[in-house]
Short mmCIF file of C-alpha atoms in Angstrom, two decimals:
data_model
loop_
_atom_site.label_atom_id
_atom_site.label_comp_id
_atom_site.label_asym_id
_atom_site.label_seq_id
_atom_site.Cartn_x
_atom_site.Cartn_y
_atom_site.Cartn_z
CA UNK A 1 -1.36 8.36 -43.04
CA UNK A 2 -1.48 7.03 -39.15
CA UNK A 3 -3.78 4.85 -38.20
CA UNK A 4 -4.53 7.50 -35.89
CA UNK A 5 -5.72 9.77 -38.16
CA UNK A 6 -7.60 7.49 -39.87
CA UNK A 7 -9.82 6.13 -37.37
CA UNK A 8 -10.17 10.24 -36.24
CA UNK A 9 -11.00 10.86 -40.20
CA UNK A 10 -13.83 7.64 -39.48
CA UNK A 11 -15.27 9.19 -37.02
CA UNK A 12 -15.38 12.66 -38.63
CA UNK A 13 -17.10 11.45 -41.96
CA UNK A 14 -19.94 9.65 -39.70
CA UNK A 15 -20.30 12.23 -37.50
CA UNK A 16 -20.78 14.21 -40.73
CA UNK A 17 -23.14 11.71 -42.49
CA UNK A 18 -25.17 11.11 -38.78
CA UNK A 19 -25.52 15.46 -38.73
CA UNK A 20 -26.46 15.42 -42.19
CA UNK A 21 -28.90 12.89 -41.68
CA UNK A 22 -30.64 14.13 -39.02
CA UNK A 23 -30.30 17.44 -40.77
CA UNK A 24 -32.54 16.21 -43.91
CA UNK A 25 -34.83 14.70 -41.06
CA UNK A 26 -35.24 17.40 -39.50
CA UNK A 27 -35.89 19.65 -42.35
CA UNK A 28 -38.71 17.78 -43.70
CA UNK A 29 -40.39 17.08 -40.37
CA UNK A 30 -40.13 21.80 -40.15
CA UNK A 31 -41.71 21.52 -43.90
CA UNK A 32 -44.34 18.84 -42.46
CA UNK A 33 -45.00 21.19 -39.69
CA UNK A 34 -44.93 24.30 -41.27
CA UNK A 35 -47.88 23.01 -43.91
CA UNK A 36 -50.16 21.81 -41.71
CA UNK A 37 -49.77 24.89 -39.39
CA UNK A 38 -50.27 27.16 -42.55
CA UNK A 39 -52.96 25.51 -43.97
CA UNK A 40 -55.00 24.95 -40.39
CA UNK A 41 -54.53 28.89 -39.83
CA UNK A 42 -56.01 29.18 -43.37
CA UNK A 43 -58.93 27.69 -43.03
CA UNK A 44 -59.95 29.04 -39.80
CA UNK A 45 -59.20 32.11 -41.61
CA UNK A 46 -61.76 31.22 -45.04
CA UNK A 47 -64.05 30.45 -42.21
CA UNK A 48 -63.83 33.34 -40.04
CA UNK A 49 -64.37 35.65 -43.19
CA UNK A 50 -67.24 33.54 -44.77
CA UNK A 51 -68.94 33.73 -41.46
CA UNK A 52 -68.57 37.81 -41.94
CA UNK A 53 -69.92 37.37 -45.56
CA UNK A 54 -72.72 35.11 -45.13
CA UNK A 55 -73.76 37.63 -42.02
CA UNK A 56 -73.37 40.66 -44.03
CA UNK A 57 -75.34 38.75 -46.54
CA UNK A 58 -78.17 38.51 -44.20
CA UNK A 59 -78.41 41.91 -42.74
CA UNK A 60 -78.50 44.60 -45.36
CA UNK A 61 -78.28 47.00 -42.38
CA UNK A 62 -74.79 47.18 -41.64
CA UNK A 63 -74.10 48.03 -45.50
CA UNK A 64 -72.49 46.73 -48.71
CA UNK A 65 -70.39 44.04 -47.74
CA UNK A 66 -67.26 44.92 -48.86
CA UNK A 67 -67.59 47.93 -46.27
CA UNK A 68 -68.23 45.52 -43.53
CA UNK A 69 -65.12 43.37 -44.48
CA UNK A 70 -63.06 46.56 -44.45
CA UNK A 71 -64.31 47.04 -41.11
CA UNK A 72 -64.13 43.87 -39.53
CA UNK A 73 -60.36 43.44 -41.32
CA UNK A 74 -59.00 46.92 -40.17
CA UNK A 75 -60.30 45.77 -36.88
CA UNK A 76 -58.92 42.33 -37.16
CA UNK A 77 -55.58 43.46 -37.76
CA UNK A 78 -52.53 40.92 -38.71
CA UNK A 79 -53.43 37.10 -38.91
CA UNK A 80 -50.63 34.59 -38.86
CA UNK A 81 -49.80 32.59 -41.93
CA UNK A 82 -51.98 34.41 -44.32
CA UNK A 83 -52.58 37.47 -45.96
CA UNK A 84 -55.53 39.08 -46.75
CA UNK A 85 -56.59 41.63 -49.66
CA UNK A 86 -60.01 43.35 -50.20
CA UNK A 87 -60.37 45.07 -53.24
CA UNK A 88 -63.17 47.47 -54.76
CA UNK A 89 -65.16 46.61 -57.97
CA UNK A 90 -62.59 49.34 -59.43
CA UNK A 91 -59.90 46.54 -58.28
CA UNK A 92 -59.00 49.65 -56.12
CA UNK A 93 -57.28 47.82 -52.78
CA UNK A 94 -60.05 48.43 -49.78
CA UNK A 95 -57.55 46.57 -47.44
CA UNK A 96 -54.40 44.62 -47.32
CA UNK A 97 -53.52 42.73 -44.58
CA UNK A 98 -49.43 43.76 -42.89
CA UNK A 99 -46.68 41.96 -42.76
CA UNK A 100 -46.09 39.99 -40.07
CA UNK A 101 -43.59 41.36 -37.46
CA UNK A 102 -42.92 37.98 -35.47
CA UNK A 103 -39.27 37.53 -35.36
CA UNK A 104 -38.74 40.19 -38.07
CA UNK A 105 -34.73 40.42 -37.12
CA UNK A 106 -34.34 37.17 -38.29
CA UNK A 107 -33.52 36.30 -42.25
CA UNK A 108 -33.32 33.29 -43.15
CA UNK A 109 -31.08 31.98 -46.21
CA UNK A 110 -32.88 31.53 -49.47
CA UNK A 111 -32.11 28.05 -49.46
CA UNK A 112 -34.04 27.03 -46.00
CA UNK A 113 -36.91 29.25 -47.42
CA UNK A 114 -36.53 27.19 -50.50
CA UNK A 115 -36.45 24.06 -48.77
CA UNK A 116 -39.18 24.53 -45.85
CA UNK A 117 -41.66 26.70 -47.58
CA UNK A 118 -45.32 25.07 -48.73
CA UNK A 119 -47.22 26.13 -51.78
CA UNK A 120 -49.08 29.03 -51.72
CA UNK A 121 -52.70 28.34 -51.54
CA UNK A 122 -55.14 31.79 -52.56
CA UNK A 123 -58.96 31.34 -51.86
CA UNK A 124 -60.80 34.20 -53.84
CA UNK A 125 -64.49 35.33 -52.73
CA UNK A 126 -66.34 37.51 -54.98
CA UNK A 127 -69.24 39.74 -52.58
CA UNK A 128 -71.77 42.80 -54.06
CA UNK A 129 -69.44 45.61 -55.31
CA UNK A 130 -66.14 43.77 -54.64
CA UNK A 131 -63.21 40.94 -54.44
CA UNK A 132 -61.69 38.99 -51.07
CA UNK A 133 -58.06 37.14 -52.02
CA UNK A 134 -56.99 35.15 -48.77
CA UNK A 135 -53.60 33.99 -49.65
CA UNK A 136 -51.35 31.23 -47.13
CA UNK A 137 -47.99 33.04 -45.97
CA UNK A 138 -45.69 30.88 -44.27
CA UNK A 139 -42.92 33.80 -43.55
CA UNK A 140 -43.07 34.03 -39.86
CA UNK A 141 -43.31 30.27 -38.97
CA UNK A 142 -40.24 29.71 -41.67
CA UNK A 143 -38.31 32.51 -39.52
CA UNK A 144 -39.28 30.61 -36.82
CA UNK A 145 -38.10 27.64 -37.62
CA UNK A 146 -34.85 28.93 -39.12
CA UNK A 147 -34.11 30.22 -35.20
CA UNK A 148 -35.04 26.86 -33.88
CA UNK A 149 -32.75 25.14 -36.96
CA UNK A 150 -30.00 27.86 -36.50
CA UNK A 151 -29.67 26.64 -32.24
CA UNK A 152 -29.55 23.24 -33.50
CA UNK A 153 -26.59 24.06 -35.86
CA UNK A 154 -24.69 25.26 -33.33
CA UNK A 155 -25.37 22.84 -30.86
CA UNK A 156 -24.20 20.24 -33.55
CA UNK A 157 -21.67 21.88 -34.39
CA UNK A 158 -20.60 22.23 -30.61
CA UNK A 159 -21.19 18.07 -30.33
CA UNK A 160 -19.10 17.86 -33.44
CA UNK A 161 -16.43 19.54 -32.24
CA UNK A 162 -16.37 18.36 -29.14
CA UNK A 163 -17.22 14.88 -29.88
CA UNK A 164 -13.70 14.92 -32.34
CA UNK A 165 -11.87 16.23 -29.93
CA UNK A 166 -12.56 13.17 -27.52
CA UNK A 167 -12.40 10.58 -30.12
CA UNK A 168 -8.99 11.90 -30.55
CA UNK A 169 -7.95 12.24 -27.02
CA UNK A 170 -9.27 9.09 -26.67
CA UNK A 171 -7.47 7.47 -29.66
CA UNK A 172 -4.24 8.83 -28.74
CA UNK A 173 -4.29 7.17 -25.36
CA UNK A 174 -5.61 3.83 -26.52
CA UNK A 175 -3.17 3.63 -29.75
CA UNK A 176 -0.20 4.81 -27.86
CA UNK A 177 0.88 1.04 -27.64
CA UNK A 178 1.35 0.75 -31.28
CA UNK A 179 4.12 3.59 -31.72
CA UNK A 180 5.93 0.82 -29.10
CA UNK A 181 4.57 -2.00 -31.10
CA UNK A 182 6.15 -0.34 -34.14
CA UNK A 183 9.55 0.46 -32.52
CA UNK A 184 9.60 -3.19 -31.18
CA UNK A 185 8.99 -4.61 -35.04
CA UNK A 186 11.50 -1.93 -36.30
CA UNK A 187 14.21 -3.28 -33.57
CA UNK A 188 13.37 -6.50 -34.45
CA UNK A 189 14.14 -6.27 -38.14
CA UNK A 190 17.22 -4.53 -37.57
CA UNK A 191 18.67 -7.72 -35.28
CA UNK A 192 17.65 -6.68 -32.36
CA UNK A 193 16.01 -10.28 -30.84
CA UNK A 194 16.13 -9.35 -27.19
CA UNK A 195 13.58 -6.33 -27.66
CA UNK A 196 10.68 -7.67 -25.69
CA UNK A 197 7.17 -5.54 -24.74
CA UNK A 198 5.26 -5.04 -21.62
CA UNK A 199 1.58 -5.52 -20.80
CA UNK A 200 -0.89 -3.72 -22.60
CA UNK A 201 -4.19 -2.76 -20.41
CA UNK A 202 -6.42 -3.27 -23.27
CA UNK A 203 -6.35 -7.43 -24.03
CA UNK A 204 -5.61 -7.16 -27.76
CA UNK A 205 -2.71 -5.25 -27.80
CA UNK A 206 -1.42 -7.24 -24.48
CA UNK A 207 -2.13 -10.73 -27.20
CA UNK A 208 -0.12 -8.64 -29.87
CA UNK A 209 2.57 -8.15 -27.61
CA UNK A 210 2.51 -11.48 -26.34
CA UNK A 211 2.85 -12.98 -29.73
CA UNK A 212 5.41 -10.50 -30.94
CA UNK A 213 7.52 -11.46 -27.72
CA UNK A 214 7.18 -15.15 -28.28
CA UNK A 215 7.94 -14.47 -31.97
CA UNK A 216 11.18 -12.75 -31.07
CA UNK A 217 12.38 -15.61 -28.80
CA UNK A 218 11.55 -18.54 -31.19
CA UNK A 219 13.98 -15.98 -34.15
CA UNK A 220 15.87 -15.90 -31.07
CA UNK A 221 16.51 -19.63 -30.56
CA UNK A 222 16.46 -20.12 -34.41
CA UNK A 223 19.37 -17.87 -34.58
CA UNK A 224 21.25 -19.45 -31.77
CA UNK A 225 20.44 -23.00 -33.78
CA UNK A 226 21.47 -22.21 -36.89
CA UNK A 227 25.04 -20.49 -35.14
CA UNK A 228 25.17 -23.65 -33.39
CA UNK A 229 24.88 -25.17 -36.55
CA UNK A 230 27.69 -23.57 -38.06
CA UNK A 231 29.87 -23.86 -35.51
CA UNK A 232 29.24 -27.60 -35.27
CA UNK A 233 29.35 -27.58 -39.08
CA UNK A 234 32.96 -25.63 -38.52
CA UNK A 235 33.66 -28.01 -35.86
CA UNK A 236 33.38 -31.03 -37.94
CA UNK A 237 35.12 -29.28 -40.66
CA UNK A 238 38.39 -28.70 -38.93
CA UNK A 239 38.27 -32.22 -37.33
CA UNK A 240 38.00 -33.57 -40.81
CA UNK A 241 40.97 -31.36 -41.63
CA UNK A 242 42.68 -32.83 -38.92
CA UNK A 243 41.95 -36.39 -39.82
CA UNK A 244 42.90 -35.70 -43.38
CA UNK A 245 45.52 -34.40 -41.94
CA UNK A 246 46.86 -37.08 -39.51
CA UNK A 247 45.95 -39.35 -42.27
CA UNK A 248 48.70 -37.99 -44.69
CA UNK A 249 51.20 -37.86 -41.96
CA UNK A 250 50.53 -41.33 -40.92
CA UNK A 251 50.56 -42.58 -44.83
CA UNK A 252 53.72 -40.52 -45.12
CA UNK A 253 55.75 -40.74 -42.15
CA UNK A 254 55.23 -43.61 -40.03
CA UNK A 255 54.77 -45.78 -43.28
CA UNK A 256 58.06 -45.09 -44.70
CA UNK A 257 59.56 -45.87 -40.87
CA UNK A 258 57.66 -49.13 -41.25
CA UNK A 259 58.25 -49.86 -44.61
CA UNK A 260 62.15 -49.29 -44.08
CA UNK A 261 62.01 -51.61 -40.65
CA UNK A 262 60.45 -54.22 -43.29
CA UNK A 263 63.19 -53.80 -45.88
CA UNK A 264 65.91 -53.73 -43.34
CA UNK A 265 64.70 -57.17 -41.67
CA UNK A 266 64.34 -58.89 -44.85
CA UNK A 267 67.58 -57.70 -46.01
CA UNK A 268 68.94 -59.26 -42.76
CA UNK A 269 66.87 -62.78 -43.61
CA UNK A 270 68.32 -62.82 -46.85
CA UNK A 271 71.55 -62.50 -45.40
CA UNK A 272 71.88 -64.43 -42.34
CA UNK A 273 69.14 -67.48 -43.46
CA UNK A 274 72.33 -69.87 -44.46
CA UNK A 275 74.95 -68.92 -41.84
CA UNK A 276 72.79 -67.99 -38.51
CA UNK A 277 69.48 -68.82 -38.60
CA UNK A 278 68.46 -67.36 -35.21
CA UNK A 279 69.17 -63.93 -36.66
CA UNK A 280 66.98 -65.03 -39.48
CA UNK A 281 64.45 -66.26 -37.93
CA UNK A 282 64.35 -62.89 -35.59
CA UNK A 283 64.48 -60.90 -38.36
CA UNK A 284 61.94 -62.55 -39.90
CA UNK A 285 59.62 -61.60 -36.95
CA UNK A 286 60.11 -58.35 -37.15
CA UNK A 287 59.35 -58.34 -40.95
CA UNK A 288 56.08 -59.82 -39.71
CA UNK A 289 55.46 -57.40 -37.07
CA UNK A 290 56.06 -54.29 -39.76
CA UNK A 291 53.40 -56.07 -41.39
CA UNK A 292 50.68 -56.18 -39.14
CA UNK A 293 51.90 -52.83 -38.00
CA UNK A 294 51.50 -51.43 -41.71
CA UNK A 295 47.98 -53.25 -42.03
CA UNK A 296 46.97 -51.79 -38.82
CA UNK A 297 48.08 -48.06 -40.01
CA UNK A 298 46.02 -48.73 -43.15
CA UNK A 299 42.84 -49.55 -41.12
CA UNK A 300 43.42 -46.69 -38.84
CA UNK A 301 44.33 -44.42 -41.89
CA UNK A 302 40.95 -45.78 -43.72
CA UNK A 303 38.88 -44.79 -40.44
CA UNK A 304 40.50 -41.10 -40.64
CA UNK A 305 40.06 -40.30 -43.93
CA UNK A 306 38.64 -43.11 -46.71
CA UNK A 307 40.91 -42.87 -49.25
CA UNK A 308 38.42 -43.73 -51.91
CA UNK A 309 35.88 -40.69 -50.93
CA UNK A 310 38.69 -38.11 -53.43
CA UNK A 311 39.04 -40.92 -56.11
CA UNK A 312 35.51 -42.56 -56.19
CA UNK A 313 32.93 -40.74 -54.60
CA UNK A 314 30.24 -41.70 -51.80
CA UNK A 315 29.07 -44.85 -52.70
CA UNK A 316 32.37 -46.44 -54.02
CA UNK A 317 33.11 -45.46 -50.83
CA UNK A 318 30.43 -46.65 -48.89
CA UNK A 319 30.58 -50.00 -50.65
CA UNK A 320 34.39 -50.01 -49.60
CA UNK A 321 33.53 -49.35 -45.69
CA UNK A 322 30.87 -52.06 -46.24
CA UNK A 323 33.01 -54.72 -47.64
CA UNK A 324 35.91 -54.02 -44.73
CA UNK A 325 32.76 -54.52 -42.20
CA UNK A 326 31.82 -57.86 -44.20
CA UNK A 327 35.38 -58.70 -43.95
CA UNK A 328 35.77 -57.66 -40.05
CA UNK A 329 32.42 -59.66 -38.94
CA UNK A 330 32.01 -62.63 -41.20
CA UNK A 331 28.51 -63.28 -39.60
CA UNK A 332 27.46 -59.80 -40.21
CA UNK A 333 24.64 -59.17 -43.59
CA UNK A 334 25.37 -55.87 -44.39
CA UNK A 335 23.07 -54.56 -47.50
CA UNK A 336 23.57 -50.88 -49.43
CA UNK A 337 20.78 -50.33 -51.27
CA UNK A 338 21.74 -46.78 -53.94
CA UNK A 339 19.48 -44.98 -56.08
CA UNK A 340 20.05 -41.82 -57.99
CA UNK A 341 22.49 -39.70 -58.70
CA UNK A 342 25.18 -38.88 -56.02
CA UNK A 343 28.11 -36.99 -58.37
CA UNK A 344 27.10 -33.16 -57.40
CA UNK A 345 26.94 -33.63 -53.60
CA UNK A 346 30.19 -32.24 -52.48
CA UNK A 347 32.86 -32.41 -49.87
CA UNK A 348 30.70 -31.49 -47.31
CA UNK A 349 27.81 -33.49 -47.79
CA UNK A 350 29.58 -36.58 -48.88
CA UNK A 351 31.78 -37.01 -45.92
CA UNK A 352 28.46 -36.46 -43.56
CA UNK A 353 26.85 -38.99 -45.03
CA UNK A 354 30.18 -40.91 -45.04
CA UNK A 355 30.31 -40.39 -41.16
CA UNK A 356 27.01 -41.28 -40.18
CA UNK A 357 26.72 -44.12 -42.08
CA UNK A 358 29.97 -45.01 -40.11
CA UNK A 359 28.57 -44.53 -36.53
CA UNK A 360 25.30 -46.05 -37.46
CA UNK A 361 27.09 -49.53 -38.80
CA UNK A 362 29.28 -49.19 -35.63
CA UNK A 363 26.52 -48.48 -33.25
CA UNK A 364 24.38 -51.39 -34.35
CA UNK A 365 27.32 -53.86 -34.24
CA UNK A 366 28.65 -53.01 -30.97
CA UNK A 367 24.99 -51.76 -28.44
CA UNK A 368 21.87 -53.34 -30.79
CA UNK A 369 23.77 -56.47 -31.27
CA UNK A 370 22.30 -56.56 -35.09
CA UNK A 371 22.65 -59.69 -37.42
CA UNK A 372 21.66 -57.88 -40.21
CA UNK A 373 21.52 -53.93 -41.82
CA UNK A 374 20.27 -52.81 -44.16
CA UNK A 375 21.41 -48.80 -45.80
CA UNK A 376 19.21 -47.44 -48.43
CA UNK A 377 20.18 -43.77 -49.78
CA UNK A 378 17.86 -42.35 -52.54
CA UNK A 379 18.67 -38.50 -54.25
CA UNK A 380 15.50 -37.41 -55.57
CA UNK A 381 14.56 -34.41 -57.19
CA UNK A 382 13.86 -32.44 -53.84
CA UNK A 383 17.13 -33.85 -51.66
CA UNK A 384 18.47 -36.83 -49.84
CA UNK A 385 17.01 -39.54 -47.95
CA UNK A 386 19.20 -42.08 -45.73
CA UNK A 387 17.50 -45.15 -44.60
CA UNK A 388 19.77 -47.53 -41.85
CA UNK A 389 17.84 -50.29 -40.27
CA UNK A 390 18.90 -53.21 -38.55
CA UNK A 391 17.53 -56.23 -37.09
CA UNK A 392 19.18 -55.25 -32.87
CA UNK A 393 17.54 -55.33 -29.52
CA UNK A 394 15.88 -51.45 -30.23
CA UNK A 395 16.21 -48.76 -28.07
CA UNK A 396 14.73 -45.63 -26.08
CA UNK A 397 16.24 -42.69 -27.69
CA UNK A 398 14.96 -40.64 -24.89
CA UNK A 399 16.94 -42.77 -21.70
CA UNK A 400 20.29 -42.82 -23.79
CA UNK A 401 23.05 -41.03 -21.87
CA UNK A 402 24.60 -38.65 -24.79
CA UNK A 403 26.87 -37.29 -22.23
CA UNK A 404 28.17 -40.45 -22.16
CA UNK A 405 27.26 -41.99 -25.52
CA UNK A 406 27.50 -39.47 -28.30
CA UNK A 407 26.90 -41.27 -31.41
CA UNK A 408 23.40 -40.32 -31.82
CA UNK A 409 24.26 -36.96 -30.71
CA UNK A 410 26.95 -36.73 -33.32
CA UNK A 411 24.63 -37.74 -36.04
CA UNK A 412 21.73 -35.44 -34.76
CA UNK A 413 24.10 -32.41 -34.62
CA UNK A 414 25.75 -33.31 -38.72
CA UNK A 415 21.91 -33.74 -40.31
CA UNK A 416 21.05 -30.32 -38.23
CA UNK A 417 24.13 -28.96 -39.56
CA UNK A 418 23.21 -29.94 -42.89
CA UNK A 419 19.44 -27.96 -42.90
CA UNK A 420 18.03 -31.55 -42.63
CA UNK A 421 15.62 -34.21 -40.51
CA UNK A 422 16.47 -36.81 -38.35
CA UNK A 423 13.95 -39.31 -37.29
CA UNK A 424 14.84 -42.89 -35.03
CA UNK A 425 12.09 -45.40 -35.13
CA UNK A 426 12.82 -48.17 -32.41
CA UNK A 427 10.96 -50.32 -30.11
CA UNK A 428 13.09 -52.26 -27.72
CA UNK A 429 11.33 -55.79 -26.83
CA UNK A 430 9.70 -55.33 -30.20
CA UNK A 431 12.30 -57.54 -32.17
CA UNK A 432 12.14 -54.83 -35.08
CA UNK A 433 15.44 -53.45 -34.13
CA UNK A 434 16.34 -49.10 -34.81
CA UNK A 435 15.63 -47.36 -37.82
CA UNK A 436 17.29 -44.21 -38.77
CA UNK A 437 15.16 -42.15 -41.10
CA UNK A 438 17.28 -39.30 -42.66
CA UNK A 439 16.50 -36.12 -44.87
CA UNK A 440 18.41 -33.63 -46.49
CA UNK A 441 17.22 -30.68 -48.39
CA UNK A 442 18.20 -29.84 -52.00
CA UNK A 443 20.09 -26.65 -50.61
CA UNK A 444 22.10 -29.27 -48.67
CA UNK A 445 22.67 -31.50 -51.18
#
């Protein structure tokens, strides 16, 4: 059922209820009427005939009275709204008044009668040799209300009609921007985020529109977010692929190259030590420099792809990048703080947390200048949260250059990726340093 139609059907049932009303008003104010008309005419009547009586009475003259009522009635003719009957001592009739002929075409329906029609009142006078009945008729000023009710019907009727038919001419032209409204949801539903309305003339369907147009560009720029979030999240992905990647082949390749330069030069120091000890002594440089070489692969291998994260999990891991930044910066107080359980997590989430972790202990060596940081990661029962702090110079997220600088982009873009929030606290000057306040959903985790 259309919205259409229903407001129409509204209309319709009060127009009903407001006719009906007024009907039943106007039905007892033609029953109000008719009554006191009726009875006024009947007692000008009982007066008119007890005046004839009473003179009758007086002068024997003119005859018996019920003579002189004959007379006077037959000469009277019809009188409206009652009805008059004069009969002998014989109860013979002398006289009986005729029906009245005042809109006699006209029949009313039994149930107006029924409805409009007062009680009959009968006033009886007994005279000298005979009876007077004067009885109330209402008959011709019920016809004659019936005409005035029936023009009223069909004027009504005529409003009714023509009062529906505007209602719904005038619905249809002020509803017609919902069928667009409609199509615009229905487009919208199916995918269709670039469907956009015009104005409306009448102001709430021009706010509807508005806010149905704003609502389709926020899904809009949700959906274009959460792509870009997959394709970052893809992004990473492969480059972690890669690393792994470059990681094995590094491990693989260039460390059996080194580690058979090592084994060749200390075959040559074990060989030439006694008889030329130049040689030996060159040789032993090189096993020195396949050394520091194969040291240096490891670091770079560790900073592609920690080793640990497959055997150990996150925070064996994260205690192992720790330690090597202990190690690396003696003057450094590094603190991981770990509570809950981290076993469930998965690839994904694990080498995130690996990575910003990473950046964030880089970042605050290298730009805050920190002396001390502190990493806090808690799994609670609804997701992650990742707390780094540290004790640097502070910054203005909003004047750093991520065109130039992208670690905090980096970071923003893998907790995005990841459904989650990412929050920096810093005031530079303030001598509280940055804090990095990170959530993760469950779905994430």
């Amino acid at each position: 059922m259309s919205l259409r139609f229903r407001l129409n059907l509204l209309v319709t049932m009060l127009s009903l209820a407001f006719l009906l009303a007024a009907g039943i008003v106007l039905v007892r104010d033609t029953r109000d009427s008719i009554r006191e008309r009726v009875e006024a005419a009947m007692r000008v009547t009982v007066q008119l005939l007890d005046t004839v009586i009473v003179s009758s009475a007086m002068n024997p003259s003119l005859g018996p009275t019920h003579y002189v009522l004959q007379d006077f009635l037959k000469s009277l003719g019809y009188v409206r709204s009652s009805r008059i009957e004069l009969y002998d001592y014989s109860n013979t009739p002398l006289y009986i008044s005729p029906e009245s002929t005042f809109k006699s075409e006209i029949e009313p329906p039994k149930w107006f009668v029924k409805l409009v029609s007062p009680k009959v009142e009968t006033v009886t006078r007994r005279v000298r040799y005979g009876i007077l009945i004067i009885s109330s008729s209402a008959e011709g000023s019920v016809r004659e209300a019936w005409s005035g009710f029936l023009q009223l019907i069909v004027m009504g009727s005529g409003f009714f009609v023509l009062l529906n038919l505007l209602v719904y001419g005038l619905l249809s032209h002020a509803l017609r921007p919902v069928q667009q409204i409609l199509r615009a949801i229905n487009q919208i539903e199916q995918g269709d985020l670039a469907t956009r309305l015009p104005k409306f003339p009448l102001p709430e369907f021009d706010r509807i529109g508005a806010s149905l147009n704003q609502m389709a560009l926020s899904l809009d720029a949700e959906r274009q977010l959460e792509q870009n979030r997959q394709l970052t999240q893809l992004i990473q992905q492969h480059i972690e692929d890669e690393r792994r990647s470059l990681a094995r082949e590094l491990h693989d390749e260039l460390g059996q190259y080194v580690t058979a330069i090592k084994t060749f030069a200390v075959a040559i120091v074990n060989k030439t030590r006694d008889k030329t000890p130049d040689i030996a002594a060159n040789a032993q440089t090189i096993v020195a420099a396949a050394n520091h070489i194969y040291d240096g692969m490891h670091n770079i291998i560790r900073q592609l792809r920690p080793a640990a994260m497959d055997n150990m999990g996150l925070v064996e891991t994260l205690r192992d990048m720790v330690a090597g930044y202990q190690a690396q910066h003696a003057d450094l107080n590094i603190q991981l703080q770990v509570s809950g359980q981290f076993d469930p997590l998965g690839e994904n989430v694990n080498i995130n947390l690996y990575r910003i972790v990473q950046e964030a202990i880089n970042n605050a060596i290298k730009h805050a200048h920190a002396q001390s940081i502190n990493v806090h990661i808690v799994s609670a029962p609804d997701g992650l949260q990742l707390t780094i702090a540290d004790d640097g110079v502070g910054m203005q997220p909003e004047l750093v250059d991520q065109t130039q600088h992208f670690g905090l982009l980096g970071m923003r873009e893998r907790v995005q990726a990841l459904q989650g929030q990412f929050k920096i606290v810093s005031e530079p000057g303030a001598g509280r340093g940055t804090t990095l306040d990170i959530r993760l959903p469950l779905q994430a985790a």
